[in-house]
């Protein structure tokens, strides 16, 4: 599947390998200063690095007869977790035995810290200021003890975030309602809870030099294609940016094709969609700080599959999917075909319709294409305004605005009534698409088609569709042809493309994505 | 970078074409009917345009006439059509043409030369109907305002379609079929006639629309028979029907037959499906051809007391209906063989298919051969249903 650029990728791998070696050494050198045995000096140093930020909390106390200090960022830690930790070590009887060892050899510290560990909180030993700072900023607490050159990171991230709520962008009538939130850890958990299999692999990395955003790459080992997983990691590792605030930051870095209106990375806020994709052999990228999880590879047909297609019976799902595909074409070509027909191919219309349309056009001062542009642009403005406004007002603006303006424009004789109908149907058709980003792409393409129709009529539309088909067939998502399974044609994968067969007939995984371990269920049933 | 420059350049190409052939809807004069006459070696073309705002359902302006006609002369049809632009406010647009009316004078002179433009110009389709104006020039027919269907051409179009479908003495002949008939050696063309009743001038006024019993009407009458492209005469209703039986053009029609014993009263038999086969029976000693009609029928109306519950009665009615249809067929054959003396019934095409070798020899003089050919006819009517009741309530009324 990487046949287009196998050599390049191989070289990349080698380059990656050597790069990794060198970065490891560089990192060691970069770790910089280690802790000193003087607690006060350590504290002063940390304070200095953080520039005396007011939300840094330092508490002094005596631990095992030694001065100790706990450092954390106010509001980012779970204080209950820290309290538990201290209750635990105070209850440990061996504590006193070790009261003297701290002045001894450094090796002893390891045992000491082991003693402190609790069954639940994760503890990490650290030696450098840098590590301490990173831990504090991530929301952990750092324990420093006088005369010890090691610190202890207590896992106590306790940021209060949004609860797991219903999805706001991908609604279903039937199906799980929960959606991801901004907490990357909770998001991975939601996925893990759906797939309880040891082969589910979560690999974490930190991207963003300043934001230090944690990114998790999730795949099912043995189902996902290894080369693909490697490729995802390689592309993520190449990202060098100060901050990652939303998954689109990553999407734009890792997508195959930049000069295309079509999305080649899928995003969703539904754990069930991610789980289904993982089971198909696709790879999920969970980014801390956004509820939108990326899925790759994303093919053209994926954007027409709604979660609910699999939660309603297959005949209904098939019908809905066909409806969606026709809505896709209406949404893309609606105004274009209308313009072409009434400007160039009037002979195509039944006579009564032609006369009725001609009567409506009487007195309209603009050519049809201008008329269509006015309406389309108005609609886009209304839609965008409706999105940005507070929820309660937003709906009023978009619906009332469209209706009132449409009605008024018709009465004023600026726009013909038929054009309002065409534009309205087009806009509604656009909403039927389950993927918002595909919807936007179609909106852009619609304008191109309108110009083509306005200049060349149906001939222009045909030429445009031809170019569109060529373009769609030329792009790839992580090496997988975008139009798979239509081009290249994979007959077996048609089972879940235009129609959806009953679930017990969906025996194999999409052939090109997984490429191995294709069997989903035994054939005998 | 190259791509970024290339894209706007490609976009500019769009505007180079300059929207060729772009016509806004409101700039079109939608022609729905066209009439062709010939006066003093010049064609007179009458074009009936729709006035959309007077027709449209929503903003219908009833004070204005729904149609308007323009007339111009020219040495050729095209010249006349283009000359129409001098008087018409918009460029006439022909793909929606519904009906072509040929004036009787032009029809008598031969109209083939007038049709070339219509079959050549891509703006004309070939699915509009062709009729001949009887006793009137074509423009009189096109000037009439008619009620119900606001557009006169649409009125003529649907009227012809319905009467051809359910009554059968008319013939809904499209332009394409006419051209086919004109070029065929085995069949001469026939075209339905249209007639104006009342004063043509009165029919042009809006008053004609405002009464429940319009003074001026358009009516289809009989079938005009052409030898090549020249009008030779008219078939009456009986012969017209016979013609339609022979060319298998009858979908549904009514046969009125006398009540079996009572010759003064009648009952109607409704044919619901008629199927005609023309056949060459034998070549020796002389060619003999035959017409076989098989029809399914219902009893539609009974105007006398007869006992329909008896199979014998129904059989008798069938026989009477067969006789009636057969008489119509014979009259059409008689008209062709004795009166006009050429084949407009299509027997030549049957001969062509059955005996291509013989056809080659007689093709040029087929009309002469045709006159002497024996044509047998056989009609079978099969009555299937009696409607909602069997015997008429007349039976129960007593004498």
Coordinates of C-alpha atoms in Angstrom, one line a residue, chain B:
Chain B
X1 CA 4.1 27.8 -5.8
X2 CA 3.6 26.7 -9.4
X3 CA 0.2 25.3 -8.3
X4 CA -0.9 28.5 -6.7
X5 CA -0.2 30.5 -9.8
X6 CA -1.8 27.9 -12.0
X7 CA -5.1 27.8 -10.3
X8 CA -6.2 31.4 -10.8
X9 CA -5.0 31.0 -14.4
X10 CA -7.3 28.0 -14.9
X11 CA -10.1 30.0 -13.3
X12 CA -9.7 32.8 -15.8
X13 CA -10.2 30.4 -18.7
X14 CA -13.8 30.2 -17.4
X15 CA -14.4 33.8 -18.4
X16 CA -12.8 33.5 -21.8
X17 CA -15.7 31.5 -23.0
X18 CA -17.9 34.4 -22.3
X19 CA -20.9 32.4 -21.3
X20 CA -21.5 31.4 -24.9
X21 CA -25.1 30.4 -25.7
X22 CA -26.2 31.7 -22.3
X23 CA -29.8 32.8 -22.4
X24 CA -31.6 34.0 -19.4
X25 CA -35.1 32.6 -19.1
X26 CA -36.9 35.9 -19.2
X27 CA -35.3 36.8 -22.5
X28 CA -36.9 33.8 -24.3
X29 CA -40.1 34.0 -26.3
X30 CA -41.3 30.5 -25.7
X31 CA -42.9 29.4 -29.0
X32 CA -45.6 26.7 -28.5
X33 CA -47.2 26.6 -31.9
X34 CA -46.2 27.4 -35.4
X35 CA -48.3 27.8 -38.5
X36 CA -47.0 27.8 -42.0
X37 CA -49.0 29.1 -45.0
X38 CA -48.1 30.1 -48.5
X39 CA -49.2 33.3 -50.1
X40 CA -47.9 34.3 -53.5
X41 CA -44.9 32.1 -53.4
X42 CA -43.8 33.4 -50.0
X43 CA -44.1 31.5 -46.8
X44 CA -46.1 33.1 -44.1
X45 CA -45.0 31.9 -40.7
X46 CA -47.2 32.4 -37.6
X47 CA -45.6 31.9 -34.2
X48 CA -47.6 31.6 -31.1
X49 CA -45.7 32.7 -28.0
X50 CA -46.6 32.2 -24.4
X51 CA -47.0 35.2 -22.2
X52 CA -45.6 33.6 -19.0
X53 CA -46.9 36.1 -16.5
X54 CA -50.4 35.7 -17.8
X55 CA -50.1 31.9 -17.5
X56 CA -48.2 31.2 -14.4
X57 CA -50.2 29.8 -11.6
X58 CA -49.0 32.1 -8.8
X59 CA -48.9 35.6 -10.2
X60 CA -51.4 35.1 -13.0
X61 CA -52.4 38.4 -14.6
X62 CA -55.8 37.5 -16.1
X63 CA -56.3 40.8 -17.9
X64 CA -53.6 39.9 -20.4
X65 CA -54.0 37.4 -23.1
X66 CA -52.0 34.2 -22.3
X67 CA -50.7 33.9 -25.8
X68 CA -49.6 36.3 -28.5
X69 CA -49.0 35.5 -32.2
X70 CA -46.6 37.1 -34.6
X71 CA -46.6 36.7 -38.3
X72 CA -44.0 37.4 -40.9
X73 CA -43.3 36.5 -44.5
X74 CA -40.2 35.2 -46.1
X75 CA -38.9 33.4 -49.1
X76 CA -37.7 30.6 -46.8
X77 CA -39.1 29.5 -43.4
X78 CA -35.9 30.6 -41.7
X79 CA -36.0 34.0 -43.2
X80 CA -39.6 34.4 -42.0
X81 CA -38.7 33.2 -38.5
X82 CA -35.8 35.6 -38.2
X83 CA -38.0 38.4 -39.5
X84 CA -40.3 37.7 -36.6
X85 CA -37.7 39.2 -34.3
X86 CA -38.6 42.5 -35.8
X87 CA -42.0 42.3 -34.2
X88 CA -41.6 40.0 -31.3
X89 CA -40.0 41.5 -28.1
X90 CA -37.9 38.4 -27.5
X91 CA -36.0 35.9 -29.4
X92 CA -38.3 33.0 -30.2
X93 CA -37.3 29.7 -28.6
X94 CA -38.6 26.6 -30.3
X95 CA -37.8 23.4 -28.3
X96 CA -41.1 23.7 -26.6
X97 CA -43.1 23.7 -29.8
X98 CA -46.2 21.6 -29.3
X99 CA -48.0 21.8 -32.5
X100 CA -47.3 22.7 -36.2
X101 CA -50.3 23.8 -38.2
X102 CA -50.0 23.6 -42.0
X103 CA -52.4 25.8 -43.9
X104 CA -54.6 23.9 -46.4
X105 CA -53.4 25.9 -49.3
X106 CA -49.8 25.0 -48.6
X107 CA -50.8 21.4 -48.0
X108 CA -52.4 21.3 -51.5
X109 CA -49.3 22.8 -53.1
X110 CA -46.9 20.4 -51.2
X111 CA -45.3 21.3 -48.0
X112 CA -42.1 19.2 -47.9
X113 CA -39.8 22.1 -48.7
X114 CA -41.1 24.0 -45.7
X115 CA -40.2 21.2 -43.3
X116 CA -36.5 20.9 -43.9
X117 CA -35.6 23.6 -41.4
X118 CA -37.6 22.0 -38.7
X119 CA -35.9 18.7 -39.2
X120 CA -32.4 20.2 -39.5
X121 CA -32.3 22.9 -36.9
X122 CA -31.2 21.5 -33.5
X123 CA -33.6 23.8 -31.7
X124 CA -36.6 21.9 -33.0
X125 CA -37.5 18.6 -31.5
X126 CA -39.4 16.1 -33.5
X127 CA -42.1 15.2 -31.0
X128 CA -44.6 18.0 -31.7
X129 CA -47.8 17.2 -33.5
X130 CA -48.6 18.1 -37.0
X131 CA -52.1 19.1 -38.1
X132 CA -53.6 20.6 -41.2
X133 CA -55.9 23.6 -40.9
X134 CA -59.1 22.8 -42.8
X135 CA -60.8 25.6 -44.7
X136 CA -58.7 28.2 -43.0
X137 CA -55.2 29.6 -43.1
X138 CA -53.0 28.4 -40.3
X139 CA -52.8 31.8 -38.6
X140 CA -56.5 31.9 -38.0
X141 CA -56.2 28.7 -36.1
X142 CA -53.3 30.0 -34.0
X143 CA -55.0 33.3 -33.1
X144 CA -57.9 31.7 -31.3
X145 CA -58.0 32.1 -27.5
X146 CA -59.3 29.0 -25.8
X147 CA -60.5 28.4 -22.3
X148 CA -59.4 25.8 -19.8
X149 CA -55.9 25.3 -21.1
X150 CA -54.8 28.9 -21.3
X151 CA -52.2 28.2 -23.9
X152 CA -53.9 27.5 -27.2
X153 CA -51.2 25.2 -28.3
X154 CA -51.3 23.1 -25.2
X155 CA -55.1 22.9 -25.7
X156 CA -54.7 21.6 -29.2
X157 CA -51.9 19.2 -28.1
X158 CA -53.9 17.6 -25.3
X159 CA -57.1 17.6 -27.3
X160 CA -55.5 15.7 -30.1
X161 CA -53.9 13.3 -27.7
X162 CA -57.1 12.5 -25.8
X163 CA -59.3 12.2 -28.8
X164 CA -56.8 9.9 -30.5
X165 CA -56.6 7.8 -27.4
X166 CA -60.2 7.4 -26.5
X167 CA -62.2 8.1 -29.7
X168 CA -59.9 7.2 -32.6
X169 CA -61.0 9.2 -35.7
X170 CA -58.1 11.5 -35.2
X171 CA -54.4 10.8 -35.4
X172 CA -51.8 12.1 -33.1
X173 CA -49.0 12.3 -35.6
X174 CA -45.6 13.6 -34.4
X175 CA -43.3 15.5 -36.7
X176 CA -40.8 12.6 -36.6
X177 CA -43.5 10.1 -37.7
X178 CA -44.6 12.4 -40.5
X179 CA -41.0 12.6 -41.9
X180 CA -40.9 8.8 -41.7
X181 CA -44.2 8.5 -43.7
X182 CA -43.0 11.1 -46.2
X183 CA -39.9 9.2 -47.0
X184 CA -41.5 5.7 -47.0
X185 CA -42.4 4.3 -50.4
X186 CA -44.8 1.9 -48.9
X187 CA -47.1 4.4 -47.2
X188 CA -48.3 7.8 -48.0
X189 CA -48.8 10.3 -45.3
X190 CA -52.0 11.3 -43.6
X191 CA -52.4 14.2 -41.1
X192 CA -55.3 15.1 -38.9
X193 CA -57.3 18.2 -39.8
X194 CA -58.2 21.0 -37.4
X195 CA -61.1 23.3 -38.0
X196 CA -62.3 26.5 -36.7
X197 CA -66.0 27.0 -35.9
X198 CA -67.3 30.5 -35.8
X199 CA -65.8 33.8 -36.8
X200 CA -62.0 33.8 -36.7
X201 CA -61.9 37.4 -35.7
X202 CA -64.1 36.9 -32.7
X203 CA -61.8 34.1 -31.5
X204 CA -58.9 36.5 -31.0
X205 CA -60.6 38.5 -28.3
X206 CA -60.5 37.9 -24.6
X207 CA -64.3 37.7 -24.6
X208 CA -63.9 34.2 -26.1
X209 CA -62.3 33.2 -22.8
X210 CA -64.9 34.8 -20.6
X211 CA -67.9 32.8 -21.7
X212 CA -68.9 29.3 -20.8
X213 CA -69.9 28.6 -24.4
X214 CA -67.2 30.2 -26.5
X215 CA -68.3 31.3 -29.9
X216 CA -65.2 30.2 -31.6
X217 CA -63.7 26.8 -31.0
X218 CA -61.1 24.5 -32.5
X219 CA -62.2 21.1 -33.5
X220 CA -60.4 18.1 -35.0
X221 CA -62.1 16.8 -38.1
X222 CA -61.2 13.9 -40.2
X223 CA -57.9 12.9 -41.7
X224 CA -56.2 14.6 -44.6
X225 CA -54.7 12.2 -47.2
X226 CA -51.5 13.2 -48.9
X227 CA -49.9 11.8 -52.0
X228 CA -46.3 12.5 -51.2
X229 CA -46.5 16.0 -49.7
X230 CA -49.6 17.1 -51.6
X231 CA -53.1 17.2 -50.0
X232 CA -55.4 15.0 -52.1
X233 CA -58.5 14.9 -50.0
X234 CA -60.2 14.3 -46.7
X235 CA -61.5 11.1 -45.1
X236 CA -64.8 11.3 -43.4
X237 CA -65.2 10.1 -39.8
X238 CA -66.1 6.6 -40.8
X239 CA -63.1 6.2 -43.1
X240 CA -60.8 7.9 -40.6
X241 CA -61.8 5.4 -38.0
X242 CA -61.3 2.6 -40.5
X243 CA -57.9 4.0 -41.2
X244 CA -56.9 4.0 -37.6
X245 CA -58.1 0.4 -37.2
X246 CA -55.9 -0.6 -40.1
X247 CA -52.7 1.1 -39.0
X248 CA -53.3 -0.2 -35.5
X249 CA -53.8 3.2 -34.0
X250 CA -56.9 2.4 -32.0
X251 CA -56.3 2.3 -28.3
X252 CA -59.8 2.7 -27.1
X253 CA -63.0 3.7 -28.9
X254 CA -66.7 3.4 -29.0
X255 CA -68.7 1.2 -31.4
X256 CA -72.4 2.0 -31.5
X257 CA -74.4 -1.0 -32.6
X258 CA -78.1 -1.4 -33.0
X259 CA -80.0 -3.4 -30.4
X260 CA -80.4 -6.8 -31.9
X261 CA -84.0 -6.7 -32.9
X262 CA -84.7 -3.1 -32.5
X263 CA -82.9 -1.3 -35.2
X264 CA -83.8 2.2 -33.9
X265 CA -82.2 1.8 -30.5
X266 CA -78.5 1.4 -29.9
X267 CA -76.0 0.2 -27.4
X268 CA -72.4 1.1 -27.1
X269 CA -69.5 -1.3 -27.1
X270 CA -66.3 0.2 -25.7
X271 CA -63.2 -1.2 -27.2
X272 CA -60.5 -1.3 -24.5
X273 CA -57.8 -2.9 -26.5
X274 CA -57.6 -3.4 -30.2
X275 CA -54.8 -5.2 -32.0
X276 CA -54.4 -5.1 -35.8
X277 CA -52.2 -7.3 -38.0
X278 CA -51.6 -6.7 -41.7
X279 CA -50.5 -9.8 -43.5
X280 CA -49.6 -10.9 -47.0
X281 CA -51.7 -14.1 -47.4
X282 CA -50.4 -15.3 -50.7
X283 CA -48.6 -14.1 -53.8
X284 CA -50.1 -16.6 -56.3
X285 CA -51.9 -16.2 -58.5
X286 CA -52.2 -12.7 -57.4
X287 CA -51.1 -11.0 -54.2
X288 CA -53.7 -11.2 -51.5
X289 CA -53.4 -9.3 -48.3
X290 CA -55.5 -9.2 -45.1
X291 CA -56.3 -7.1 -42.1
X292 CA -57.0 -8.9 -38.9
X293 CA -58.4 -7.0 -35.9
X294 CA -58.7 -8.5 -32.5
X295 CA -60.4 -6.4 -29.9
X296 CA -61.4 -6.7 -26.3
X297 CA -64.5 -4.8 -25.4
X298 CA -66.9 -3.9 -22.6
X299 CA -70.5 -3.2 -22.9
X300 CA -70.6 0.5 -22.0
X301 CA -74.2 1.5 -22.5
X302 CA -77.4 -0.3 -23.3
X303 CA -80.4 1.6 -24.6
X304 CA -82.9 -1.2 -24.9
X305 CA -84.3 -4.2 -23.1
X306 CA -82.2 -7.2 -24.1
X307 CA -81.1 -10.1 -22.0
X308 CA -77.4 -9.8 -21.5
X309 CA -77.3 -12.7 -19.1
X310 CA -77.6 -15.0 -22.1
X311 CA -74.3 -15.9 -23.9
X312 CA -76.2 -15.9 -27.2
X313 CA -77.1 -12.2 -26.8
X314 CA -73.5 -11.3 -26.1
X315 CA -72.4 -13.3 -29.1
X316 CA -74.9 -11.4 -31.2
X317 CA -73.6 -8.1 -30.0
X318 CA -70.1 -9.2 -30.7
X319 CA -71.1 -10.1 -34.2
X320 CA -72.8 -6.7 -34.7
X321 CA -69.7 -4.9 -33.4
X322 CA -67.5 -6.9 -35.7
X323 CA -69.7 -6.0 -38.6
X324 CA -69.6 -2.3 -37.8
X325 CA -65.8 -2.3 -37.5
X326 CA -65.4 -4.3 -40.6
X327 CA -67.6 -1.8 -42.5
X328 CA -65.3 1.0 -41.4
X329 CA -62.2 -0.9 -42.4
X330 CA -63.8 -1.7 -45.8
X331 CA -64.7 1.9 -46.3
X332 CA -61.1 3.0 -45.6
X333 CA -59.8 0.4 -48.0
X334 CA -62.3 1.4 -50.6
X335 CA -61.3 5.0 -50.2
X336 CA -57.7 4.1 -50.8
X337 CA -58.2 1.8 -53.7
X338 CA -61.1 3.3 -55.5
X339 CA -61.2 7.0 -54.6
X340 CA -57.6 8.1 -54.0
X341 CA -55.9 5.2 -55.9
X342 CA -52.8 5.2 -53.8
X343 CA -51.7 3.5 -50.6
X344 CA -51.8 5.5 -47.5
X345 CA -52.7 2.5 -45.4
X346 CA -49.2 1.0 -45.2
X347 CA -49.8 -2.2 -47.2
X348 CA -46.7 -1.4 -49.2
X349 CA -44.6 -1.7 -46.0
X350 CA -46.1 -5.1 -45.3
X351 CA -45.3 -6.2 -48.8
X352 CA -41.8 -4.8 -48.4
X353 CA -41.2 -6.9 -45.2
X354 CA -42.9 -10.1 -46.6
X355 CA -41.6 -10.1 -50.1
X356 CA -38.5 -7.9 -50.4
X357 CA -37.6 -9.3 -53.8
X358 CA -41.0 -8.6 -55.3
X359 CA -41.0 -5.2 -53.5
X360 CA -37.9 -4.2 -55.3
X361 CA -39.6 -4.7 -58.6
X362 CA -42.8 -2.9 -57.7
X363 CA -41.5 -0.2 -55.4
X364 CA -41.7 2.6 -57.9
X365 CA -45.1 1.7 -59.2
X366 CA -46.6 0.3 -56.0
X367 CA -49.6 2.6 -56.0
X368 CA -50.7 1.1 -59.3
X369 CA -50.3 -2.4 -58.0
X370 CA -52.0 -1.6 -54.8
X371 CA -55.3 -0.7 -56.4
X372 CA -55.8 -4.2 -57.8
X373 CA -54.8 -6.1 -54.7
X374 CA -57.4 -8.1 -53.0
X375 CA -57.6 -7.2 -49.3
X376 CA -59.5 -9.3 -46.9
X377 CA -60.5 -8.2 -43.5
X378 CA -61.5 -10.1 -40.4
X379 CA -62.6 -8.6 -37.1
X380 CA -63.0 -10.5 -33.8
X381 CA -64.5 -8.7 -30.9
X382 CA -64.5 -10.3 -27.5
X383 CA -66.8 -8.8 -24.9
X384 CA -65.4 -9.3 -21.5
X385 CA -67.3 -7.2 -19.0
X386 CA -70.7 -5.8 -18.7
X387 CA -70.0 -3.0 -16.3
X388 CA -71.7 -2.6 -12.9
X389 CA -74.8 -4.5 -13.9
X390 CA -75.8 -7.2 -16.3
X391 CA -79.2 -6.4 -17.6
X392 CA -80.2 -2.8 -18.0
X393 CA -82.7 -1.4 -15.5
X394 CA -84.8 -0.8 -18.7
X395 CA -85.6 -4.4 -18.6
X396 CA -87.2 -4.1 -15.2
X397 CA -89.2 -1.1 -16.0
X398 CA -91.7 -3.1 -17.9
X399 CA -93.7 -1.9 -20.9

